[in-house]
Each structure stands twice: as C-alpha cells, then as structure tokens.
C-alpha cells in the first residue's frame, strides 16, 4: 500500500490557511487575533468555535474537538485522513506523492521515507540469504510470522544499504548510516536479522538487528533520533493493535524481539517489548491507550525481580481509573520464546492468568525487608509503603493496599491514615495537609513553558542548554524538549504542524489537553515569562544534577570529570544567586 510522506504533509500544512479552509464551511468573525463562529459539530446558539491563524488550529469548546485543517476536514466533511490530505493538496495546487507505488525511482521526503526504503531493502535481502532463513527456521519461526513483522536481513557489507541513497542525509538522520570521518557514510547494520520498530501508525521509525556472527553485541538498536526514543516506543505494539479491532483485553510486556515474534507465532498476538531500556511512564501511557490491563513478564531470578520492581515504580502513578498491572515471573532458565515452545500457547496463557497483582507484588517485596512479628517491624512497613502510596492516585487499588496494610500492621484505620498522609506533622506545623492534586508542582512550569512556546514558536531559537533540561527526571520535560528541538529545527513551523507530527501518540494527546486559544498577553510579556520559566527549569535541573553528584561523592571518590562538572554547576548556581 502506498503512503503519503510525512515531509509532504508538513509542507502542505505550511501552504494551507486554515481560516480559508474553515471559512468556506463556517461563518467566521474576527475576535482579536482569532476568528470565531458557531460550532459545526453541535447545535449551539452562542459561538464557542475558534480558529487561530497563528497556530493554524481550530478549537471547539462545545464538542471538545480541536486540531489542524486535516482534522477539521476529517470531522466536518467525514473524510478519511488520506482524503483530507488530497483535498488540501487540491486547494494548494500540488499533487500528493505516494511511496510504495510502481515507480522505481526512490524519492525521499524525510527520514521516514529512508526508513521505509530500508525496510523494503532488508526484506528483499532476506529472501536470498539462506543463512538468515536457516537461523529463523532454527528458532522455530515461520514465513507468515516473519512477513507479519516485516523481518529482513542486512547484508554483510559496509555499503549495501548506503548505495541505495545517493544523498545520505535522511538515512543518516534516521540512524541507518554512520558518517565517515573521511567523508561519505557506511551501513550501521551488517550481517544481522532485522526487526522493524513501528510507531502507533505503523510507520517504521527504527530497527533492531540480531547478529548472525560472533559479535559481542548480540542485538543492536537504532540510535536515538528525532523519530525514535527508546523510552517512548515499544516493539510489536502496532502489530498487537492490528490483531484486534477493539481494545485488547491485556498487553504483555516482555524483554526481547524474538519473545514477541515467537509468542505471535503461537497465536499470542498481544505481546510487546521494551527496547533495551527499563519500562518508563511513557511506555505505560502508550500501553494504557490500547488496553486497561498490562502484564509484565520477567525472569524469576534476582535481575528479573529488580527489573519488575523498577516497572512497578513507574506504574504506580499510572494505575488508576480501571487500569491494572500484573507481574508474571518465568521458571528458571526460560524466557517467553523458549517457554511457549516447550509448553504451548494454552499452558502459557494459563501462566499469564496466574500473574501476581501489583498490590501483592508491592507488599510482598516490602514485607521481605521487615519483621512483622515486632512493633518496630510493623511500623517500618508503614514507612516503606508510604512513598509508594504517595505516588498513587486515590482510587480502589490504593484503598486495597491501605486495607492490607491495616491488617498487616494491626493499626487502626485512623492511625494508619495519619501516618500515611502526614496529617499529624501538617497539623503540628500549622500547614494544611496535601490537597491530593494529581498534578505535581514540578509539572506546572513545564506545562506553562510549553503553552507559551506554542504561542510563539520562534522563542525556541533562544533556548540554550537543552541538554540540561532533558536530564531532568520530571514527567513532561521530554515533551517540552522535543517541542523546542522541533521548532528550533523548523523555524517557520507553527503549533498545528507539531500537533500533526505527534498525531495518534501520547504526546499528541497531551498537547491537545494543554493547547488553547491565544494568550491575552503582548509579545514582550510572553517572551519574558517564557525566558523566566525556562531559566527556572534550568536552575532546577542544575540543582538536581548537583545533588546526584554530591550523593555519589558520599559513596565513592568522584572522577575528575565529575568533580569538574560539580564545580561548574556550583559556579553557575552561585552566579544565578540560587545556591
């Protein structure tokens, strides 16, 4: 099937005036910097439909809909995504290019096109390379499953793929090639079975390669790129979602490509894999968009338990409103790939059904740290549980855990609640207890910076030290950093183009929640507030890094580079008078 290049869509939106598109269908009147009219989606009598020329977006407050000109045509004219793009292209007087048609000429519009071309190339190479075929057969994999996941083969050559790209720019950006110091580029993946990594729309954004040689790096992933971030993507999620027209009853998180592929080969189509990194909150947000239940599958050894605990810590703030996490531990010496081949799909599903609940895993691990036969041990259990419960939202799961704590510690509910919420300490200090708000104070400046940036994307050009911001362990900072980088790399872009780039992703959904109509501030006020907010975040990042280095210094002697970094951070904080 042909696909419209992402680069063309971005260019098309830059050529489109959303006011003109909507103005032919809705009567609009000027309202300050915007236009307003009656919603075409509801029968309202007072106008709550706004169109922003600056953002190139519409906002309908009566129906909750918003988006770009493409979204408007899809909603108002009942068009598909492709039909909406074709309608805008017709208005702009341009033709829609298609990838994957009958033309033999390779036309690239951006990194996505280079990745799609590489996937076709690798698949073709697999058909003629017998050792790779034999490897897959030996692992128990059939041709239909290999085709389902688009598995291919990267030849044992330094330039087999590089020759496909006369201009390597997009292939370099996509992480397919590596720049030579002497000029030119060479293939990143060589003599490897290739697994395409797709986004939620099915577009190839990266690859994982399994070596067929005695390479110490058995698996090699694409590097981090503007399209691919290990902590925000999952292998097999697109394929899992394609297996069902409705939401999946659950998704199982495993560790390897072959685990996902082999489970699918045995008919278990709802497995996904992290990409050489621990589970993140972005992973969980992505998973819970497709299912209410996530089952983590880990080895039963100490390393597996540690990985499961890290996943639990990330899951605590995300498990609410009917969401559920469970934990499955495998027998010694097995991973999902080998176990499903040994016991079969039905028995494997039976083990999944016996997976441990989050509450059982949490309290079970904490109980190992204390002696419940003593008062001190029971009091210590409350202290160990408290930081984990503080990360959870109010709801049935938290109530279940608190009730179990009440039973284990033999405390009355009032006393236990006081210990867990800190009401006693709050009363003694004269300060009110926490209000239970779900948005942390640290998230508010990030959200505000993003809102201001969407008003004035040109401000991204003035942001320095982006790397320091990216290092903050604060939810939402990755989204702000990506937005800054996007507008820095595309200085003429508007908010609507960023929204289109993030279509059908957790970031796109988050952007929809925070984006709004024009701020009632003048240009200077927006610029000053943005600069102040970014400065505040940078100082917070520096203080956080300094604290990490100081804690390391208590455990061991710092390396010379770490000492120099700490001294530099101290000077920067001192100069800002924030020490």
Coordinates of C-alpha atoms in Angstrom, one line a residue:
X1 CA 0.0 0.0 0.0
X2 CA 1.3 3.5 -0.8
X3 CA 1.9 6.0 1.9
X4 CA 2.0 9.8 1.9
X5 CA 5.4 11.0 3.0
X6 CA 5.4 12.9 6.3
X7 CA 7.6 15.6 4.8
X8 CA 4.9 16.4 2.2
X9 CA 2.2 16.6 4.9
X10 CA 4.3 19.1 6.9
X11 CA 4.9 21.2 3.7
X12 CA 1.2 21.0 2.8
X13 CA 0.2 22.4 6.2
X14 CA 2.7 25.3 5.8
X15 CA 0.9 26.1 2.5
X16 CA -2.6 25.9 3.9
X17 CA -4.5 28.8 5.6
X18 CA -6.9 27.1 8.0
X19 CA -9.1 30.2 8.2
X20 CA -9.7 30.0 4.4
X21 CA -10.5 26.3 4.6
X22 CA -12.9 26.5 7.5
X23 CA -14.3 29.9 6.3
X24 CA -15.9 28.2 3.3
X25 CA -17.9 25.9 5.7
X26 CA -18.4 28.0 8.8
X27 CA -19.3 31.7 9.1
X28 CA -16.3 33.2 11.0
X29 CA -16.0 36.7 12.5
X30 CA -12.8 38.4 13.7
X31 CA -12.3 38.2 17.5
X32 CA -9.0 39.8 18.4
X33 CA -6.2 37.7 17.0
X34 CA -8.6 34.9 16.2
X35 CA -11.8 34.1 14.4
X36 CA -14.9 32.7 16.0
X37 CA -18.2 31.2 14.9
X38 CA -20.9 28.7 15.8
X39 CA -19.7 25.1 16.1
X40 CA -20.4 22.9 13.1
X41 CA -20.4 19.9 15.4
X42 CA -23.1 20.9 17.8
X43 CA -26.4 22.9 17.7
X44 CA -25.1 25.7 19.9
X45 CA -26.6 29.2 19.8
X46 CA -23.6 31.1 21.3
X47 CA -20.3 30.8 19.4
X48 CA -17.7 28.7 21.1
X49 CA -15.8 27.7 17.9
X50 CA -12.4 29.5 17.5
X51 CA -9.8 29.4 14.7
X52 CA -6.2 30.5 15.4
X53 CA -4.3 31.8 12.3
X54 CA -1.0 31.8 14.4
X55 CA -1.4 28.2 15.5
X56 CA -3.2 27.1 12.3
X57 CA -5.6 25.2 14.5
X58 CA -9.3 25.2 15.4
X59 CA -10.8 24.8 18.9
X60 CA -14.4 23.8 19.5
X61 CA -15.3 24.2 23.2
X62 CA -18.8 22.8 22.9
X63 CA -17.7 19.5 21.4
X64 CA -14.2 19.3 22.7
X65 CA -12.7 18.8 19.2
X66 CA -9.6 20.6 18.0
X67 CA -6.8 20.1 15.5
X68 CA -5.4 21.2 12.2
X69 CA -7.1 21.7 8.8
X70 CA -6.7 18.0 8.2
X71 CA -8.6 17.2 11.4
X72 CA -11.3 19.7 10.5
X73 CA -12.0 18.1 7.1
X74 CA -12.0 14.6 8.7
X75 CA -14.5 15.7 11.3
X76 CA -16.7 18.1 9.3
X77 CA -16.6 16.5 5.8
X78 CA -16.4 12.9 7.1
X79 CA -13.2 12.3 5.1
X80 CA -10.5 9.8 5.8
X81 CA -7.0 11.0 6.6
X82 CA -5.8 10.4 3.0
X83 CA -8.9 12.1 1.5
X84 CA -8.4 15.1 3.7
X85 CA -4.8 15.4 2.6
X86 CA -5.9 15.1 -1.0
X87 CA -8.5 17.8 -0.6
X88 CA -5.9 20.2 0.9
X89 CA -3.4 19.3 -1.9
X90 CA -6.1 20.1 -4.5
X91 CA -6.6 23.5 -2.9
X92 CA -2.9 24.1 -2.9
X93 CA -2.5 23.0 -6.5
X94 CA 0.0 20.2 -5.7
X95 CA 0.0 16.5 -6.3
X96 CA 0.1 14.0 -3.4
X97 CA 3.3 11.9 -3.8
X98 CA 3.0 8.3 -2.8
X99 CA 5.6 5.9 -1.5
X100 CA 5.4 2.2 -2.5
X101 CA 3.7 2.6 -5.8
X102 CA 5.0 1.3 -9.2
X103 CA 7.7 3.9 -9.7
X104 CA 11.2 2.5 -9.4
X105 CA 12.7 5.9 -8.6
X106 CA 13.5 6.3 -4.9
X107 CA 12.1 9.7 -3.9
X108 CA 12.7 10.7 -0.3
X109 CA 10.9 13.4 1.6
X110 CA 12.5 12.8 5.0
X111 CA 13.9 10.2 7.4
X112 CA 10.6 8.3 7.5
X113 CA 10.9 7.6 3.8
X114 CA 14.5 6.5 4.2
X115 CA 13.4 4.0 6.9
X116 CA 10.6 2.7 4.7
X117 CA 13.0 2.2 1.9
X118 CA 15.4 0.4 4.2
X119 CA 12.7 -2.0 5.4
X120 CA 11.9 -3.0 1.8
X121 CA 15.6 -3.5 1.1
X122 CA 16.1 -5.7 4.1
X123 CA 13.0 -7.8 3.4
X124 CA 14.2 -8.4 -0.2
X125 CA 17.7 -9.4 1.1
X126 CA 16.2 -12.0 3.4
X127 CA 14.6 -13.8 0.6
X128 CA 18.0 -14.7 -0.9
X129 CA 20.2 -15.1 2.1
X130 CA 19.9 -18.7 3.2
X131 CA 21.9 -18.5 6.5
X132 CA 19.4 -15.9 7.8
X133 CA 16.5 -18.0 6.7
X134 CA 18.0 -21.1 8.4
X135 CA 18.6 -19.1 11.6
X136 CA 14.9 -18.1 11.7
X137 CA 13.8 -21.7 11.0
X138 CA 16.1 -23.0 13.7
X139 CA 14.5 -20.6 16.2
X140 CA 11.1 -22.1 15.2
X141 CA 9.8 -19.1 13.2
X142 CA 7.6 -19.5 10.1
X143 CA 7.4 -17.3 7.0
X144 CA 4.0 -15.9 7.7
X145 CA 5.1 -14.5 11.1
X146 CA 8.3 -13.1 9.6
X147 CA 6.1 -11.4 7.0
X148 CA 3.7 -10.1 9.7
X149 CA 6.6 -8.3 11.5
X150 CA 8.4 -7.3 8.3
X151 CA 11.6 -9.2 9.3
X152 CA 14.5 -8.7 6.9
X153 CA 18.3 -9.1 6.6
X154 CA 21.1 -6.6 6.5
X155 CA 23.9 -7.9 4.3
X156 CA 27.5 -8.4 5.5
X157 CA 28.7 -5.3 3.6
X158 CA 29.8 -1.8 4.6
X159 CA 27.8 -0.1 1.9
X160 CA 25.0 -2.4 0.7
X161 CA 22.3 0.0 2.1
X162 CA 24.4 3.1 1.6
X163 CA 24.4 2.6 -2.2
X164 CA 20.6 2.9 -2.1
X165 CA 20.9 6.5 -1.1
X166 CA 22.8 8.8 -3.4
X167 CA 22.2 11.6 -0.9
X168 CA 22.6 10.1 2.6
X169 CA 21.2 13.0 4.6
X170 CA 17.9 11.4 5.6
X171 CA 19.4 8.0 6.1
X172 CA 22.0 9.5 8.5
X173 CA 19.3 11.3 10.4
X174 CA 17.3 8.1 10.6
X175 CA 20.3 6.3 12.1
X176 CA 20.6 3.9 9.2
X177 CA 24.1 5.0 8.2
X178 CA 27.1 6.3 10.0
X179 CA 29.1 9.3 8.8
X180 CA 32.8 8.6 7.9
X181 CA 35.4 11.0 9.2
X182 CA 36.9 11.0 5.7
X183 CA 33.5 11.7 4.1
X184 CA 30.6 9.6 2.9
X185 CA 28.7 7.1 5.0
X186 CA 28.6 3.4 5.8
X187 CA 25.9 0.9 7.0
X188 CA 25.2 0.8 10.7
X189 CA 23.7 -2.7 10.4
X190 CA 25.7 -5.6 8.9
X191 CA 25.0 -9.3 8.8
X192 CA 22.0 -9.0 11.1
X193 CA 18.4 -10.3 11.0
X194 CA 16.4 -7.0 11.1
X195 CA 13.3 -6.3 13.1
X196 CA 11.4 -3.1 12.1
X197 CA 10.2 -0.9 15.0
X198 CA 7.0 0.9 14.2
X199 CA 5.1 3.7 15.7
X200 CA 1.4 3.5 16.5
X201 CA 0.5 4.4 12.9
X202 CA 2.6 1.6 11.5
X203 CA 5.4 3.7 10.2
X204 CA 9.0 2.3 10.6
X205 CA 10.9 4.6 12.9
X206 CA 13.9 2.4 13.8
X207 CA 15.3 -1.1 13.6
X208 CA 16.7 -3.8 15.9
X209 CA 19.3 -6.2 14.4
X210 CA 20.3 -9.6 15.7
X211 CA 23.8 -10.6 14.6
X212 CA 24.5 -13.9 12.8
X213 CA 28.2 -13.7 13.7
X214 CA 30.1 -13.9 16.9
X215 CA 29.6 -10.2 17.6
X216 CA 29.7 -9.3 21.3
X217 CA 26.8 -7.0 20.7
X218 CA 24.2 -9.7 20.0
X219 CA 21.4 -7.2 19.5
X220 CA 21.9 -3.7 18.1
X221 CA 19.2 -1.0 18.1
X222 CA 19.0 2.2 16.0
X223 CA 20.4 5.2 17.9
X224 CA 18.1 7.8 19.4
X225 CA 16.8 10.1 16.6
X226 CA 14.2 12.8 16.2
X227 CA 11.8 9.9 15.3
X228 CA 12.9 7.3 17.8
X229 CA 13.3 7.3 21.5
X230 CA 13.8 4.0 23.4
X231 CA 11.9 5.2 26.4
X232 CA 8.8 6.1 24.3
X233 CA 8.4 3.3 21.8
X234 CA 7.6 -0.4 22.1
X235 CA 8.4 -3.2 19.6
X236 CA 5.3 -5.0 18.5
X237 CA 2.6 -2.6 19.7
X238 CA 1.4 -1.7 16.2
X239 CA 1.2 -5.4 15.3
X240 CA -0.6 -6.2 18.5
X241 CA -3.2 -3.5 17.9
X242 CA -3.7 -4.7 14.3
X243 CA -4.7 -8.1 15.7
X244 CA -7.9 -6.8 17.2
X245 CA -10.5 -4.2 16.1
X246 CA -11.4 -3.4 19.7
X247 CA -9.2 -2.6 22.7
X248 CA -7.0 -5.5 23.6
X249 CA -8.0 -7.3 26.9
X250 CA -4.4 -7.0 28.0
X251 CA -0.9 -6.4 26.7
X252 CA 2.1 -8.3 27.9
X253 CA 5.5 -6.6 28.2
X254 CA 8.5 -8.9 27.5
X255 CA 12.2 -8.1 27.0
X256 CA 13.2 -9.3 23.5
X257 CA 12.2 -9.1 19.9
X258 CA 12.1 -12.9 19.5
X259 CA 9.9 -13.2 22.6
X260 CA 7.3 -11.0 20.9
X261 CA 7.6 -12.7 17.5
X262 CA 7.5 -16.3 18.9
X263 CA 4.5 -15.6 21.0
X264 CA 2.7 -14.2 17.9
X265 CA 3.8 -17.3 16.0
X266 CA 1.9 -19.4 18.6
X267 CA -1.2 -17.2 18.4
X268 CA -0.5 -14.9 21.3
X269 CA -0.7 -11.6 19.5
X270 CA -0.7 -9.2 22.4
X271 CA 3.0 -9.0 23.5
X272 CA 5.3 -6.0 23.2
X273 CA 8.9 -5.5 24.1
X274 CA 10.9 -2.7 25.6
X275 CA 13.9 -1.7 23.5
X276 CA 16.9 -2.3 25.7
X277 CA 15.7 0.0 28.4
X278 CA 13.7 -0.2 31.6
X279 CA 9.9 0.4 31.5
X280 CA 9.1 4.2 31.6
X281 CA 5.9 6.1 32.3
X282 CA 5.8 7.0 28.6
X283 CA 5.7 3.3 27.8
X284 CA 2.8 2.8 30.3
X285 CA 0.9 5.8 28.9
X286 CA 1.3 4.2 25.4
X287 CA 0.1 0.8 26.7
X288 CA -2.9 2.1 28.5
X289 CA -4.2 3.8 25.4
X290 CA -4.8 0.4 24.0
X291 CA -5.7 -1.8 27.0
X292 CA -6.8 -1.5 30.6
X293 CA -4.5 -4.3 31.8
X294 CA -0.7 -4.7 31.5
X295 CA 1.1 -7.9 32.4
X296 CA 4.9 -7.6 32.9
X297 CA 6.8 -10.8 32.1
X298 CA 10.2 -11.2 33.8
X299 CA 12.7 -13.8 34.6
X300 CA 12.3 -15.2 38.1
X301 CA 15.9 -14.5 39.2
X302 CA 17.2 -11.5 41.1
X303 CA 17.8 -9.4 38.0
X304 CA 14.2 -10.1 36.9
X305 CA 12.8 -9.2 40.2
X306 CA 14.8 -5.9 40.2
X307 CA 13.5 -5.1 36.7
X308 CA 10.0 -5.9 37.8
X309 CA 10.4 -3.5 40.8
X310 CA 11.6 -0.7 38.5
X311 CA 8.5 -1.3 36.3
X312 CA 6.3 -1.2 39.4
X313 CA 7.7 2.2 40.5
X314 CA 6.9 3.6 37.1
X315 CA 3.4 2.1 37.1
X316 CA 2.2 3.5 40.5
X317 CA 1.2 6.9 39.2
X318 CA -0.4 5.4 36.1
X319 CA -2.6 2.7 37.6
X320 CA -5.9 4.4 38.1
X321 CA -9.4 4.7 36.6
X322 CA -9.8 0.9 35.9
X323 CA -6.2 0.4 34.9
X324 CA -4.4 -2.7 36.2
X325 CA -0.8 -4.0 36.2
X326 CA 0.2 -7.6 37.0
X327 CA 3.6 -9.4 37.2
X328 CA 4.5 -12.8 35.8
X329 CA 7.8 -14.5 36.7
X330 CA 9.1 -17.2 34.5
X331 CA 10.7 -20.5 35.6
X332 CA 14.5 -20.6 35.8
X333 CA 16.3 -20.9 32.5
X334 CA 13.3 -19.8 30.4
X335 CA 12.3 -16.7 28.5
X336 CA 8.9 -16.3 26.8
X337 CA 10.4 -17.6 23.5
X338 CA 11.6 -20.9 24.9
X339 CA 8.8 -21.4 27.3
X340 CA 5.9 -21.1 24.8
X341 CA 7.7 -23.5 22.5
X342 CA 8.1 -26.0 25.4
X343 CA 4.6 -25.9 27.0
X344 CA 2.4 -24.5 24.2
X345 CA 0.2 -21.5 23.9
X346 CA -2.7 -22.7 26.2
X347 CA -0.4 -23.5 29.1
X348 CA 1.4 -20.2 28.6
X349 CA -1.9 -18.3 28.7
X350 CA -2.7 -20.2 31.9
X351 CA 0.5 -18.8 33.5
X352 CA -0.4 -15.3 32.4
X353 CA -3.8 -15.8 34.1
X354 CA -1.9 -16.6 37.4
X355 CA 0.2 -13.4 37.2
X356 CA 0.7 -11.6 40.5
X357 CA -1.3 -8.4 41.2
X358 CA 0.5 -5.1 41.7
X359 CA -0.6 -4.9 45.4
X360 CA 0.6 -8.5 46.1
X361 CA 4.0 -7.8 44.5
X362 CA 4.4 -4.4 46.2
X363 CA 3.6 -5.6 49.7
X364 CA 5.3 -9.0 49.2
X365 CA 8.6 -7.3 48.4
X366 CA 8.3 -4.8 51.2
X367 CA 7.5 -7.5 53.8
X368 CA 10.8 -9.1 53.0
X369 CA 12.5 -6.0 54.5
X370 CA 10.8 -6.2 57.9
X371 CA 10.0 -8.4 60.8
X372 CA 6.2 -8.3 61.1
X373 CA 6.4 -10.1 64.4
X374 CA 7.7 -6.9 66.1
X375 CA 6.1 -3.5 66.6
X376 CA 9.2 -1.8 65.1
X377 CA 8.9 -4.1 62.1
X378 CA 5.3 -3.2 61.5
X379 CA 6.0 0.5 61.9
X380 CA 8.8 0.2 59.4
X381 CA 6.5 -1.4 56.9
X382 CA 4.3 1.7 57.0
X383 CA 7.3 3.9 56.4
X384 CA 8.4 1.7 53.5
X385 CA 5.0 1.7 51.9
X386 CA 4.3 5.4 52.4
X387 CA 6.4 6.9 49.5
X388 CA 4.9 4.3 47.1
X389 CA 1.3 5.2 48.2
X390 CA 2.1 8.9 47.8
X391 CA 2.8 8.3 44.1
X392 CA -0.6 6.7 43.6
X393 CA -3.9 8.5 42.9
X394 CA -6.8 8.0 45.1
X395 CA -8.9 5.0 44.0
X396 CA -9.8 1.4 44.6
X397 CA -6.3 0.0 44.2
X398 CA -4.8 2.4 46.7
X399 CA -7.6 1.6 49.1
X400 CA -7.0 -2.1 48.8
X401 CA -3.3 -1.7 49.6
X402 CA -4.1 0.5 52.6
X403 CA -6.6 -2.1 53.9
X404 CA -4.0 -4.8 53.6
X405 CA -1.5 -2.6 55.5
X406 CA -4.1 -2.1 58.2
X407 CA -4.3 -5.9 58.6
X408 CA -0.6 -6.5 58.5
X409 CA 0.4 -3.7 60.9
X410 CA -2.6 -4.2 63.3
X411 CA -3.1 -0.4 63.3
X412 CA -6.5 1.3 63.4
X413 CA -7.5 2.9 60.1
X414 CA -7.4 6.5 61.5
X415 CA -3.9 6.0 62.9
X416 CA -2.7 4.4 59.7
X417 CA -4.2 7.2 57.5
X418 CA -2.5 9.8 59.7
X419 CA 0.9 8.1 59.3
X420 CA 0.5 7.6 55.6
X421 CA -0.8 11.1 54.8
X422 CA 1.3 13.1 57.2
X423 CA -1.7 14.8 58.8
X424 CA -0.1 14.8 62.2
X425 CA 3.0 16.5 61.0
X426 CA 1.0 19.0 59.0
X427 CA -1.1 19.9 62.0
X428 CA 1.9 20.4 64.2
X429 CA 3.5 22.8 61.7
X430 CA 0.3 24.8 61.2
X431 CA 0.3 24.0 57.5
X432 CA -2.6 22.3 55.7
X433 CA -2.2 18.7 54.6
X434 CA -1.6 17.9 50.9
X435 CA -4.7 18.5 48.8
X436 CA -4.4 15.4 46.7
X437 CA -4.0 17.2 43.4
X438 CA -2.7 14.9 40.7
X439 CA -0.5 17.5 39.0
X440 CA 2.8 17.9 40.8
X441 CA 4.2 21.4 41.3
X442 CA 7.2 20.5 39.2
X443 CA 4.9 19.8 36.2
X444 CA 3.3 23.2 36.2
X445 CA 6.3 25.3 34.9
X446 CA 6.9 22.6 32.2
X447 CA 3.3 22.8 31.1
X448 CA 3.4 26.6 31.2
X449 CA 6.6 26.8 29.1
X450 CA 5.0 24.5 26.5
X451 CA 1.9 26.6 26.4
X452 CA 3.9 29.8 25.8
X453 CA 6.1 28.1 23.2
X454 CA 3.1 27.1 21.2
X455 CA 2.0 30.8 21.2
X456 CA 5.5 31.9 20.0
X457 CA 7.4 29.0 18.4
X458 CA 10.2 31.4 17.4
X459 CA 11.2 31.5 21.1
X460 CA 12.8 28.1 20.6
X461 CA 15.7 29.7 18.9
X462 CA 16.8 31.5 22.1
X463 CA 16.8 28.4 24.3
X464 CA 20.3 27.2 25.2
X465 CA 21.4 24.3 27.4
X466 CA 18.6 22.0 26.1
X467 CA 20.7 19.0 27.3
X468 CA 20.5 20.2 30.9
X469 CA 16.7 20.4 30.7
X470 CA 16.5 16.9 29.1
X471 CA 18.3 15.4 32.0
X472 CA 15.6 16.4 34.5
X473 CA 13.7 13.4 35.9
X474 CA 10.5 15.3 35.7
X475 CA 7.4 14.0 33.8
X476 CA 6.7 16.1 30.8
X477 CA 10.2 17.5 30.3
X478 CA 10.8 15.2 27.3
X479 CA 7.8 16.7 25.6
X480 CA 9.0 20.2 26.2
X481 CA 12.5 19.4 24.9
X482 CA 11.1 17.7 21.8
X483 CA 8.9 20.7 21.1
X484 CA 11.9 23.1 21.5
X485 CA 14.0 21.0 19.2
X486 CA 11.3 20.7 16.6
X487 CA 10.8 24.5 16.4
X488 CA 14.5 25.1 16.5
X489 CA 15.0 22.8 13.5
X490 CA 11.9 24.1 11.7
X491 CA 11.9 27.8 12.5
X492 CA 8.9 28.6 10.2
X493 CA 6.6 26.0 11.7
X494 CA 3.5 26.6 13.7
X495 CA 1.8 24.7 16.5
X496 CA -0.5 22.9 14.1
X497 CA 2.4 21.2 12.4
X498 CA 3.8 19.9 15.7
X499 CA 0.4 18.5 16.5
X500 CA 0.3 16.8 13.2
X501 CA 3.7 15.3 13.7
X502 CA 2.5 13.9 17.0
X503 CA -0.8 12.6 15.6
X504 CA -2.0 9.4 17.4
X505 CA 0.7 9.5 20.0
X506 CA 0.6 10.1 23.8
X507 CA 2.4 13.4 23.2
X508 CA -0.2 14.4 20.7
X509 CA -3.0 13.6 23.2
X510 CA -1.2 15.6 25.9
X511 CA -0.7 18.5 23.5
X512 CA -4.4 18.6 22.8
X513 CA -5.1 18.8 26.5
X514 CA -2.9 21.8 27.2
X515 CA -3.1 23.8 24.0
X516 CA -5.7 26.6 23.9
X517 CA -6.7 29.8 22.3
X518 CA -4.5 32.8 22.1
X519 CA -3.0 34.1 25.3
X520 CA -4.1 37.6 26.2
X521 CA -0.5 38.8 26.6
X522 CA 1.6 41.1 24.5
X523 CA 4.6 39.7 22.7
X524 CA 7.1 41.1 25.2
X525 CA 5.2 39.6 28.2
X526 CA 5.1 36.2 26.6
X527 CA 8.8 36.3 25.8
X528 CA 9.7 37.4 29.3
X529 CA 7.6 34.8 31.0
X530 CA 8.9 32.0 28.7
X531 CA 12.5 33.1 29.4
X532 CA 11.9 33.2 33.2
X533 CA 10.2 29.8 33.2
X534 CA 13.0 28.1 31.1
X535 CA 15.5 29.8 33.5
X536 CA 13.7 28.4 36.5
X537 CA 13.7 24.9 35.0
X538 CA 17.3 25.0 34.1
X539 CA 18.3 26.0 37.6
X540 CA 16.2 23.2 39.0
X541 CA 17.9 20.8 36.6
X542 CA 21.3 22.0 37.8
X543 CA 20.4 21.6 41.4
X544 CA 19.2 18.1 40.8
X545 CA 22.4 17.2 39.0
X546 CA 24.5 18.7 41.8
X547 CA 22.5 16.6 44.3
X548 CA 23.2 13.4 42.3
X549 CA 26.9 14.2 42.2
X550 CA 27.0 15.0 46.0
X551 CA 25.4 11.7 46.8
X552 CA 27.9 9.9 44.6
X553 CA 30.7 11.7 46.5
X554 CA 29.4 10.2 49.7
X555 CA 29.7 6.7 48.3
X556 CA 33.0 7.0 46.4
X557 CA 35.6 9.4 45.2
X558 CA 34.3 11.4 42.2
X559 CA 36.2 11.1 38.9
X560 CA 38.0 14.2 37.7
X561 CA 35.3 14.9 35.1
X562 CA 32.6 14.6 37.7
X563 CA 34.5 16.9 40.1
X564 CA 34.9 19.5 37.3
X565 CA 31.2 19.2 36.4
X566 CA 30.2 19.7 40.1
X567 CA 32.4 22.8 40.4
X568 CA 31.0 24.3 37.1
X569 CA 27.4 23.7 38.3
X570 CA 28.2 25.3 41.7
X571 CA 29.6 28.4 39.9
X572 CA 26.5 28.6 37.7
X573 CA 24.2 28.4 40.6
X574 CA 26.2 30.9 42.5
X575 CA 26.1 33.3 39.6
X576 CA 22.4 33.0 39.5
X577 CA 22.2 33.6 43.3
X578 CA 20.3 30.4 43.8
X579 CA 22.8 28.5 45.9

